[in-house]
mmCIF file of C-alpha atoms in Angstrom:
data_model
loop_
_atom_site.group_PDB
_atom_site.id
_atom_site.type_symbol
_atom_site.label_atom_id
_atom_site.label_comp_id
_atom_site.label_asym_id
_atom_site.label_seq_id
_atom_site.Cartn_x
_atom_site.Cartn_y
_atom_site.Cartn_z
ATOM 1 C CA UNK A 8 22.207 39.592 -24.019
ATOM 2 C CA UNK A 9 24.843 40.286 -21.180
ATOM 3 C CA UNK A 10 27.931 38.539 -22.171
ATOM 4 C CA UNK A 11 28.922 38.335 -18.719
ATOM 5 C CA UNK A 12 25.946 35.619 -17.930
ATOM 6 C CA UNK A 13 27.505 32.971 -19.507
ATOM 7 C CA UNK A 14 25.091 29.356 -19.153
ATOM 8 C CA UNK A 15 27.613 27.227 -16.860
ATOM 9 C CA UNK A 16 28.474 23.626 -17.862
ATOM 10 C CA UNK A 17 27.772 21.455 -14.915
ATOM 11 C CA UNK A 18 26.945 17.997 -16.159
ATOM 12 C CA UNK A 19 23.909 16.279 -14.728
ATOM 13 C CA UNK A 20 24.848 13.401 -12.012
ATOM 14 C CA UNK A 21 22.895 11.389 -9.730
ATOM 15 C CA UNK A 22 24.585 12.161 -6.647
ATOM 16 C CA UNK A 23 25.623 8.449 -5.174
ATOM 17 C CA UNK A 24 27.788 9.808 -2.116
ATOM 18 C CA UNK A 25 25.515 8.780 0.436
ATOM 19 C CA UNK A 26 23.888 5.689 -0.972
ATOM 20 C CA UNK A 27 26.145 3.506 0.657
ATOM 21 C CA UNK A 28 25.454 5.108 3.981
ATOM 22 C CA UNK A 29 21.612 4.990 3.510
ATOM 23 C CA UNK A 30 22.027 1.633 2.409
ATOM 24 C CA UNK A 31 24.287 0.524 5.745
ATOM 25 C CA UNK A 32 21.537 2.359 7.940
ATOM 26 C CA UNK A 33 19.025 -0.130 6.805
ATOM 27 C CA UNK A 34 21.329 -3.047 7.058
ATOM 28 C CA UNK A 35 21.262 -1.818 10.913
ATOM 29 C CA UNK A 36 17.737 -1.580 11.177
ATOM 30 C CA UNK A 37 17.481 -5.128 9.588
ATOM 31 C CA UNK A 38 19.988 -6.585 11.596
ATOM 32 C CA UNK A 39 18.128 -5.227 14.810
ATOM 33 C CA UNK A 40 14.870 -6.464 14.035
ATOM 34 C CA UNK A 41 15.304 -9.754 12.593
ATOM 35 C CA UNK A 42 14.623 -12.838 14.754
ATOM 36 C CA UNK A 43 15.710 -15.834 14.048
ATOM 37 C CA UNK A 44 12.527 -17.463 15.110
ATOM 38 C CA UNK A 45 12.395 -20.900 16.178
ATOM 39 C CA UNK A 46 9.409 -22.631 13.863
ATOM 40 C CA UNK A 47 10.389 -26.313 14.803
ATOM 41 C CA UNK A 48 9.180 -28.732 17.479
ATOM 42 C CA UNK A 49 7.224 -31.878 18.860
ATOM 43 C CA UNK A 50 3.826 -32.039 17.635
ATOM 44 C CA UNK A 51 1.100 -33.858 19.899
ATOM 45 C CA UNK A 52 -2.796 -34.734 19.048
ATOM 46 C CA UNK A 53 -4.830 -33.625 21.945
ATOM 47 C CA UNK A 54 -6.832 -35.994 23.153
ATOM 48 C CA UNK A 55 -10.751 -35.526 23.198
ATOM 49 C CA UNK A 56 -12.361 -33.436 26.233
ATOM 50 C CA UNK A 57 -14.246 -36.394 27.589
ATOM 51 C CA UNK A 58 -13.727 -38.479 30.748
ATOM 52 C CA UNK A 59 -11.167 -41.271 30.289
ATOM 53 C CA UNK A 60 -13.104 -44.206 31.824
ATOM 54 C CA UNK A 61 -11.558 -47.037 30.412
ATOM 55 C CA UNK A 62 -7.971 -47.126 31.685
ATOM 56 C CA UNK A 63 -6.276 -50.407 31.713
ATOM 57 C CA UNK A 64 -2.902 -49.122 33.873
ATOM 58 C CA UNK A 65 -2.057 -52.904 33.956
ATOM 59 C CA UNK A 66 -2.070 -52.831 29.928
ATOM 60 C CA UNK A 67 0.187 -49.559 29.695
ATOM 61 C CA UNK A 68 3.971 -48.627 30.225
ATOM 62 C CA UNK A 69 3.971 -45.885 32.907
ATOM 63 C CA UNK A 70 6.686 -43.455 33.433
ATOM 64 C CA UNK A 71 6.755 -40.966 35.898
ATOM 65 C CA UNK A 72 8.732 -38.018 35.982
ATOM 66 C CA UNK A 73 9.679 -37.008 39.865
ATOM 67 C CA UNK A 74 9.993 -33.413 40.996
ATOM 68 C CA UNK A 75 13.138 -33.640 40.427
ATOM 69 C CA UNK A 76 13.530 -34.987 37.318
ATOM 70 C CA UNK A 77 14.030 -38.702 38.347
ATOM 71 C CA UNK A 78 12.454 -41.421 36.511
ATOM 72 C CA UNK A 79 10.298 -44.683 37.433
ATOM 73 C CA UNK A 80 8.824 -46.523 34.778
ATOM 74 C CA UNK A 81 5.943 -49.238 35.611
ATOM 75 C CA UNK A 82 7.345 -48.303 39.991
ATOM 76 C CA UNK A 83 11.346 -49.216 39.348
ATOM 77 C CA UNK A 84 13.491 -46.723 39.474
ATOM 78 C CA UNK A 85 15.379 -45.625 36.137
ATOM 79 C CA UNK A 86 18.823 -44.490 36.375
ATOM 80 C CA UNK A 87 19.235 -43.378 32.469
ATOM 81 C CA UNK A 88 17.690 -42.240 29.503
ATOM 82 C CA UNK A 89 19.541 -45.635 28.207
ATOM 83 C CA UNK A 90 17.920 -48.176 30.672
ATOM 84 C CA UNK A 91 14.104 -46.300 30.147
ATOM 85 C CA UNK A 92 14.903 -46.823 25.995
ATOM 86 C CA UNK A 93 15.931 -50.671 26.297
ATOM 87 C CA UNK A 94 12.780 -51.163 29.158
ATOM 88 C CA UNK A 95 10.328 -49.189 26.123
ATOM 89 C CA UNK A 96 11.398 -51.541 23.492
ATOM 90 C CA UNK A 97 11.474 -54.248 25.371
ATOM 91 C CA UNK A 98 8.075 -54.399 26.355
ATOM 92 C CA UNK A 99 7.046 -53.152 22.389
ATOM 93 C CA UNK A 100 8.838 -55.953 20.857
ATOM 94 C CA UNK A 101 6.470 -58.189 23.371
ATOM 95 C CA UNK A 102 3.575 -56.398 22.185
ATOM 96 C CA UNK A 103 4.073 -55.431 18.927
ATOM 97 C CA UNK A 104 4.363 -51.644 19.253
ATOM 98 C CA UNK A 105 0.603 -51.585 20.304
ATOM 99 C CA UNK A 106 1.267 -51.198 23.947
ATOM 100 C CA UNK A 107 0.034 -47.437 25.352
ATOM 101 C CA UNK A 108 2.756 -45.496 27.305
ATOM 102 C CA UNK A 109 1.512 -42.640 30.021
ATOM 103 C CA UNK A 110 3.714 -39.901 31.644
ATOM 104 C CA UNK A 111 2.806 -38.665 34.226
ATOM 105 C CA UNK A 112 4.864 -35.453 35.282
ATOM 106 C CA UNK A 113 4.829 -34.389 38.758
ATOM 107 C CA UNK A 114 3.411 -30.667 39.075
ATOM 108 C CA UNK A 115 7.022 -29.469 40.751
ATOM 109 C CA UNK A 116 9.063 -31.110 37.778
ATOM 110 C CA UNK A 117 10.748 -28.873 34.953
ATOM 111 C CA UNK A 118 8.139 -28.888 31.509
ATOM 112 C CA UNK A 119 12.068 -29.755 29.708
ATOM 113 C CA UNK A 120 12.282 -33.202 31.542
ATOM 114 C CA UNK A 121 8.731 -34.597 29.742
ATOM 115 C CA UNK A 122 9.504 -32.571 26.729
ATOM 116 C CA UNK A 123 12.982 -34.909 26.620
ATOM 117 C CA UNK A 124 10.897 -38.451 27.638
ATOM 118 C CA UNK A 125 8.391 -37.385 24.751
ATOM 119 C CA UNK A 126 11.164 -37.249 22.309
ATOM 120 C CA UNK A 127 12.605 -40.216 23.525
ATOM 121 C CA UNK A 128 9.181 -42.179 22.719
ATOM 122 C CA UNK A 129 9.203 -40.183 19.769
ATOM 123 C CA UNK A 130 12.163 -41.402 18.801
ATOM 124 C CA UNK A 131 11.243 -45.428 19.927
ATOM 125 C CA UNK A 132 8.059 -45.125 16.952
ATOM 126 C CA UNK A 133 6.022 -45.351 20.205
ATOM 127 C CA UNK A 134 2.669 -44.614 18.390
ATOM 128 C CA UNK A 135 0.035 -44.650 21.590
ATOM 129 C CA UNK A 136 1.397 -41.989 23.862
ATOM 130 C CA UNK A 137 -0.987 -39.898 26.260
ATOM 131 C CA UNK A 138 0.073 -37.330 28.814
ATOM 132 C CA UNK A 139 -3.152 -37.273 31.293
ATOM 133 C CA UNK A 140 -3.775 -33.527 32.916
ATOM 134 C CA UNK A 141 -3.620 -33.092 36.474
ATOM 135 C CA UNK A 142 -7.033 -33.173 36.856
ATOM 136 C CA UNK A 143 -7.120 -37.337 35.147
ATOM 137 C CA UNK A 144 -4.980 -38.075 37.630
ATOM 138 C CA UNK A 145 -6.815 -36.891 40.497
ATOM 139 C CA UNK A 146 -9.729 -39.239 39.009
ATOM 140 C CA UNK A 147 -7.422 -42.080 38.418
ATOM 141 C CA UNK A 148 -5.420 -42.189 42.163
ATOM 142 C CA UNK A 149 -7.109 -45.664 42.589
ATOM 143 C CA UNK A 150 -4.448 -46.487 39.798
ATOM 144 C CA UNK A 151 -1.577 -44.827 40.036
ATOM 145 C CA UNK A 152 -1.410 -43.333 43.738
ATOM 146 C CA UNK A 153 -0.754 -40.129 45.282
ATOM 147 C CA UNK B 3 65.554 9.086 -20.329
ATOM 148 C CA UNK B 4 64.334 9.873 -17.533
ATOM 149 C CA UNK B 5 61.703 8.484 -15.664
ATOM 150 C CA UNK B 6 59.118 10.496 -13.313
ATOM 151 C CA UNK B 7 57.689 8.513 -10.993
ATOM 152 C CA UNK B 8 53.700 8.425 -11.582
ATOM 153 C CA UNK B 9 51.706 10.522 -8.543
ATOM 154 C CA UNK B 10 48.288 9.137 -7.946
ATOM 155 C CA UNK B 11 46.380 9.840 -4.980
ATOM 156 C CA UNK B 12 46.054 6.745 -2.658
ATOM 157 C CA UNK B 13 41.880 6.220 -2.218
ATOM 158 C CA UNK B 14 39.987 3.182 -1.510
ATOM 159 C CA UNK B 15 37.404 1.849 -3.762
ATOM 160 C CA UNK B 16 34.022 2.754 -2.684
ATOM 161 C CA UNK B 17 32.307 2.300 -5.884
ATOM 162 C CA UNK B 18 30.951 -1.077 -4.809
ATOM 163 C CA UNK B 19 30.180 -0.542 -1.392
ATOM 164 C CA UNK B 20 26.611 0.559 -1.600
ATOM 165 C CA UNK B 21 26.069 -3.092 -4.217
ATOM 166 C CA UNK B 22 27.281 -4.999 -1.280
ATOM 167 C CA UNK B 23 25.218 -3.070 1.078
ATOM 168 C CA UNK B 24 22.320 -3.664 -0.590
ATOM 169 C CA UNK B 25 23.096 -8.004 -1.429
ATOM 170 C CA UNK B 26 22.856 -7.192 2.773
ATOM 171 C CA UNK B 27 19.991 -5.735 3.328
ATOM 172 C CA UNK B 28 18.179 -8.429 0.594
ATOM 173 C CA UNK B 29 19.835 -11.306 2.644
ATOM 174 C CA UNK B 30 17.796 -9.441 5.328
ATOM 175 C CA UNK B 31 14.908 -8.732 4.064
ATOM 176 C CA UNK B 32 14.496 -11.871 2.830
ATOM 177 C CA UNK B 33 15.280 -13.339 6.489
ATOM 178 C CA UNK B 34 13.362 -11.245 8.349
ATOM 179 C CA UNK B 35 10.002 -12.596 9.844
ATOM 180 C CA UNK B 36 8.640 -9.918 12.141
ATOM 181 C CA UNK B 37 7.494 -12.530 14.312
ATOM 182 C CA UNK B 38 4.561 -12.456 16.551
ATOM 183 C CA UNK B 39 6.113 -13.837 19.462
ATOM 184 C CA UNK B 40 8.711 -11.218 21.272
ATOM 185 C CA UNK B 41 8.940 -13.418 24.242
ATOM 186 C CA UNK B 42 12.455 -14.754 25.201
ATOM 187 C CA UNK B 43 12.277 -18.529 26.253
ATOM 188 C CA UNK B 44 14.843 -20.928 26.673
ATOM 189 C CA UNK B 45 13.528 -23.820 24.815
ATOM 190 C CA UNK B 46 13.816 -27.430 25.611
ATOM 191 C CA UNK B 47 16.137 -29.515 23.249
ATOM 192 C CA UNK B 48 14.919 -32.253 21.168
ATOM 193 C CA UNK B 49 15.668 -34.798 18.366
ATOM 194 C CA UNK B 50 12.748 -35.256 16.636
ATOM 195 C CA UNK B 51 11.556 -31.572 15.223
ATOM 196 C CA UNK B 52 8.582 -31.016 12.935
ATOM 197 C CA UNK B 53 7.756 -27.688 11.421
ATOM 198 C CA UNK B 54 4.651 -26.085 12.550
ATOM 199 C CA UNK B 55 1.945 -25.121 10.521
ATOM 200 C CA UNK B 56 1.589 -22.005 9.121
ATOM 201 C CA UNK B 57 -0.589 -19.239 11.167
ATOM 202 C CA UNK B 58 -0.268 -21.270 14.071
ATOM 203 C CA UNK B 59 -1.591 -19.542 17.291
ATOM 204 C CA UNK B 60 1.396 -19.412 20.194
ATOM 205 C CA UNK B 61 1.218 -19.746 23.915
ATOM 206 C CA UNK B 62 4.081 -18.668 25.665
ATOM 207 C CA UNK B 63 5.089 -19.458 29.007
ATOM 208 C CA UNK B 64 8.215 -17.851 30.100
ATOM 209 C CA UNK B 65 10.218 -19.094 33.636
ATOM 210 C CA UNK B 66 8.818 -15.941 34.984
ATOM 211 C CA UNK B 67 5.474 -17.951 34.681
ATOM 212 C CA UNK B 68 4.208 -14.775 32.149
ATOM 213 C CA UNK B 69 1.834 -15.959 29.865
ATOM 214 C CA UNK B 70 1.720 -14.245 25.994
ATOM 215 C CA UNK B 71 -0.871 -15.412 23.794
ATOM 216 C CA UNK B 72 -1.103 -14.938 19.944
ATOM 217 C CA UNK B 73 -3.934 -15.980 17.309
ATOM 218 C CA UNK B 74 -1.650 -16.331 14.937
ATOM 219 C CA UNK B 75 -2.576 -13.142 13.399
ATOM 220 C CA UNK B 76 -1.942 -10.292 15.544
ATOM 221 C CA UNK B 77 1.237 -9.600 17.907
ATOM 222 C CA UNK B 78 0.681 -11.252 21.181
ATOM 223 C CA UNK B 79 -0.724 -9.747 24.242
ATOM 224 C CA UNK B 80 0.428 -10.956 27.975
ATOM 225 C CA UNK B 81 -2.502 -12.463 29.737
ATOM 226 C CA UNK B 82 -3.024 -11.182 33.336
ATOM 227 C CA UNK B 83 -5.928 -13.132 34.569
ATOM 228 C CA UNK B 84 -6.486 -16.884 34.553
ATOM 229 C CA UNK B 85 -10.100 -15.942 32.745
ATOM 230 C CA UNK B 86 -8.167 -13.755 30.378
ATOM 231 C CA UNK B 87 -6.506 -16.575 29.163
ATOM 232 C CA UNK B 88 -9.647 -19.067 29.009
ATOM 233 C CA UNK B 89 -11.294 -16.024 26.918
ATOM 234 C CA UNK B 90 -8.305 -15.998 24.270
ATOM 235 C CA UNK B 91 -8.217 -19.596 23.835
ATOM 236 C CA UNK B 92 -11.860 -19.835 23.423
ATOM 237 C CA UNK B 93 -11.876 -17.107 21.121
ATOM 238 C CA UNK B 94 -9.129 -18.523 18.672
ATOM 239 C CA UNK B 95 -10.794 -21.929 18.948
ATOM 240 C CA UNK B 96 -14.230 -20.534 17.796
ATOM 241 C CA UNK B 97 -12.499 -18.080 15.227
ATOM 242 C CA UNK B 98 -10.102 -20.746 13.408
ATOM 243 C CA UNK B 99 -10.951 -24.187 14.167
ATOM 244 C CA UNK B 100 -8.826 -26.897 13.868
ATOM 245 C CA UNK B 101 -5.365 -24.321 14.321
ATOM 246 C CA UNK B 102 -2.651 -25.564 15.861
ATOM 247 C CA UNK B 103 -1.681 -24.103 18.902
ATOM 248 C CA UNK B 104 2.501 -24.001 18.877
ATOM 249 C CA UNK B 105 3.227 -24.125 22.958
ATOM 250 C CA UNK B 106 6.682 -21.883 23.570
ATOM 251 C CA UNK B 107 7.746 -23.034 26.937
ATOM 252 C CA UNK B 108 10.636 -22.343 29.319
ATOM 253 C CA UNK B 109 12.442 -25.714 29.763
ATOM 254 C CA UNK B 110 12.736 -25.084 33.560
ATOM 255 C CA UNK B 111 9.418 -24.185 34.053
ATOM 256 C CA UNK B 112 7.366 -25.985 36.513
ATOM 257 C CA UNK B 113 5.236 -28.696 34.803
ATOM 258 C CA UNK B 114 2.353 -27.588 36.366
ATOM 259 C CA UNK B 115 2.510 -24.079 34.555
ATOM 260 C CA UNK B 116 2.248 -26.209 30.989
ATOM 261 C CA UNK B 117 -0.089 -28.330 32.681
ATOM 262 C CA UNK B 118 -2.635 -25.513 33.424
ATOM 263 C CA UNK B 119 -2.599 -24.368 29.449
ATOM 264 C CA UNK B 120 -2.349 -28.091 28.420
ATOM 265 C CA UNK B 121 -5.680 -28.165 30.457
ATOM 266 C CA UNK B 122 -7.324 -25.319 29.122
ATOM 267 C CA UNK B 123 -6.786 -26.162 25.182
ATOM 268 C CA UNK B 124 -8.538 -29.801 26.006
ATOM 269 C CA UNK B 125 -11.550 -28.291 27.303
ATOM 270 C CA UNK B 126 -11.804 -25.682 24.614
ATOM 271 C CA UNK B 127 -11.540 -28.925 22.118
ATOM 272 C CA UNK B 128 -8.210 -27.734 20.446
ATOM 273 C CA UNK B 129 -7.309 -30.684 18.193
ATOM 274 C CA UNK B 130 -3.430 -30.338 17.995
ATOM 275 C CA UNK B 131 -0.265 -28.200 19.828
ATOM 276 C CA UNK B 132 3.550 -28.327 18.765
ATOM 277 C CA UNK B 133 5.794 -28.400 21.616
ATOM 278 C CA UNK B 134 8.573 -25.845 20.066
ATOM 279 C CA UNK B 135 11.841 -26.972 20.529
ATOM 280 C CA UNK B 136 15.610 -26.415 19.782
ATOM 281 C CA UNK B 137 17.438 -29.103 17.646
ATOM 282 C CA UNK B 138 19.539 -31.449 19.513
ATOM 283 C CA UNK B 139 22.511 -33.099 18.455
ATOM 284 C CA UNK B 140 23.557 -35.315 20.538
ATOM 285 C CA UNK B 141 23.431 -39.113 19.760
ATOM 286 C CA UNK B 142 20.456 -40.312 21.196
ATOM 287 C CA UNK B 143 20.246 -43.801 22.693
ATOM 288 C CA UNK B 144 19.672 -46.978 20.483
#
């Protein structure tokens, strides 16, 4: 045997230089990629595709939400969030909670505005709340009007 | 005696960088939901908030008016006809009845562009929708 070919000593090691920058990397690609998704929000039954033929508008609370964004509940005028809350309760202390409320949203006004009455009546324990379609309304203009 | 003064090289401890790292990228992981949904909405704010169910399909209507529909399942596709969209609806409806539809609208859209897919789910018999929302924290009126 060669003397000069002597078997080096190197001892065996993992190398862990670059772990911290392959770990960083992925923090990056995490951090880029994860959305913090919104999973909340208001949940509504739909109502039943059949023809509503037995309105009672005279039994109901009816809001409407203007194009832009003004309120009239049962034809006044609302001024506030406030006034619409005390009218609601009002007329469900008179009826014990068992009067139906409508909204009826005009085509032009922003989706936020009946998304903020909804949560309102949400918030009141209202328990009978329908939002008609367009195309109710246009069957029930005797009621409510243009 | 006399004393030498002690020469160590000045280094920063890296040792423990790659264990923090990684606690990171777990904190990540674990957060992560690759959603379905890439569409960026600016959601109406609300007090009452209820989580939606689980697989729930998602309708998205962004101010632009786009429309992005998901089953739930797969990543969602951006609808370019009005029959398009009457197709997917149909489809999920027929595929997984009784799913909740979660409706991801603009706040400043025009009511009329909820009211079209508001429209649509009734007359494909869809049972229940979740009108996503952002928490509000305002006081609300007693």
């Amino acid at each position: 045997m060669n003397p000069y070919f002597k078997r080096s000593r190197i001892p065996s090691v993992i190398p862990t230089a670059s772990m911290a920058d392959i770990a960083f990397m992925l923090i990056i690609f995490f951090m880029l990629t994860t959305v913090f998704t919104a999973t909340r929000g208001i949940e509504y039954g739909l109502p039943k595709n059949e023809p509503i033929t037995d309105i009672q508008p005279r039994e109901s609370i009816y809001i409407y939400i203007r194009s832009g964004g003004g309120l009239t509940i049962d034809g006044a005028p609302v001024r506030s969030l406030e006034e619409l809350a005390g009218y609601i309760q009002g007329k469900m202390e008179e009826t014990a909670g068992k009067k139906p409320v409508i909204i009826r949203t005009d085509p032009s006004a922003p989706y936020g505005r009946t998304v903020e009455i909804l949560d309102l009546l949400k918030l009141l324990k209202v328990k009978n709340i329908s939002i008609p379609t367009q195309t109710d309304l246009e069957l029930w203009k005797d009621y409510f009007g243009e | 005696m006399r004393y030498r003064a002690q020469r160590l090289s000045p280094v920063i401890p890296t040792a423990s960088m790659a264990d923090i790292a990684f606690l990171l990228i777990i904190f990540f992981m674990y957060a992560t939901t690759f959603s379905l949904d890439g569409t960026t909405v600016d959601l109406p704010e609300s007090l009452i908030q209820q989580d939606v169910q689980k697989d729930a399909a998602i309708v998205a209507i962004t101010a632009e008016n786009e429309i992005w529909v998901s089953d739930g399942v797969e990543k969602s596709v951006r609808m370019t006809s009005e029959q398009e969209l009457r197709d997917s609806i149909a489809d999920i409806v027929t595929r997984f009845p009784g799913r909740q539809f979660i409706i991801k609208c603009d706040t400043q859209t025009p009511y009329e562009n909820f009211n079209r897919i508001y429209e649509i789910l009734i007359e494909n018999n869809a049972t229940n929708v979740s009108l996503l929302t952002e928490q509000k924290y305002q006081e609300a009126p007693r």
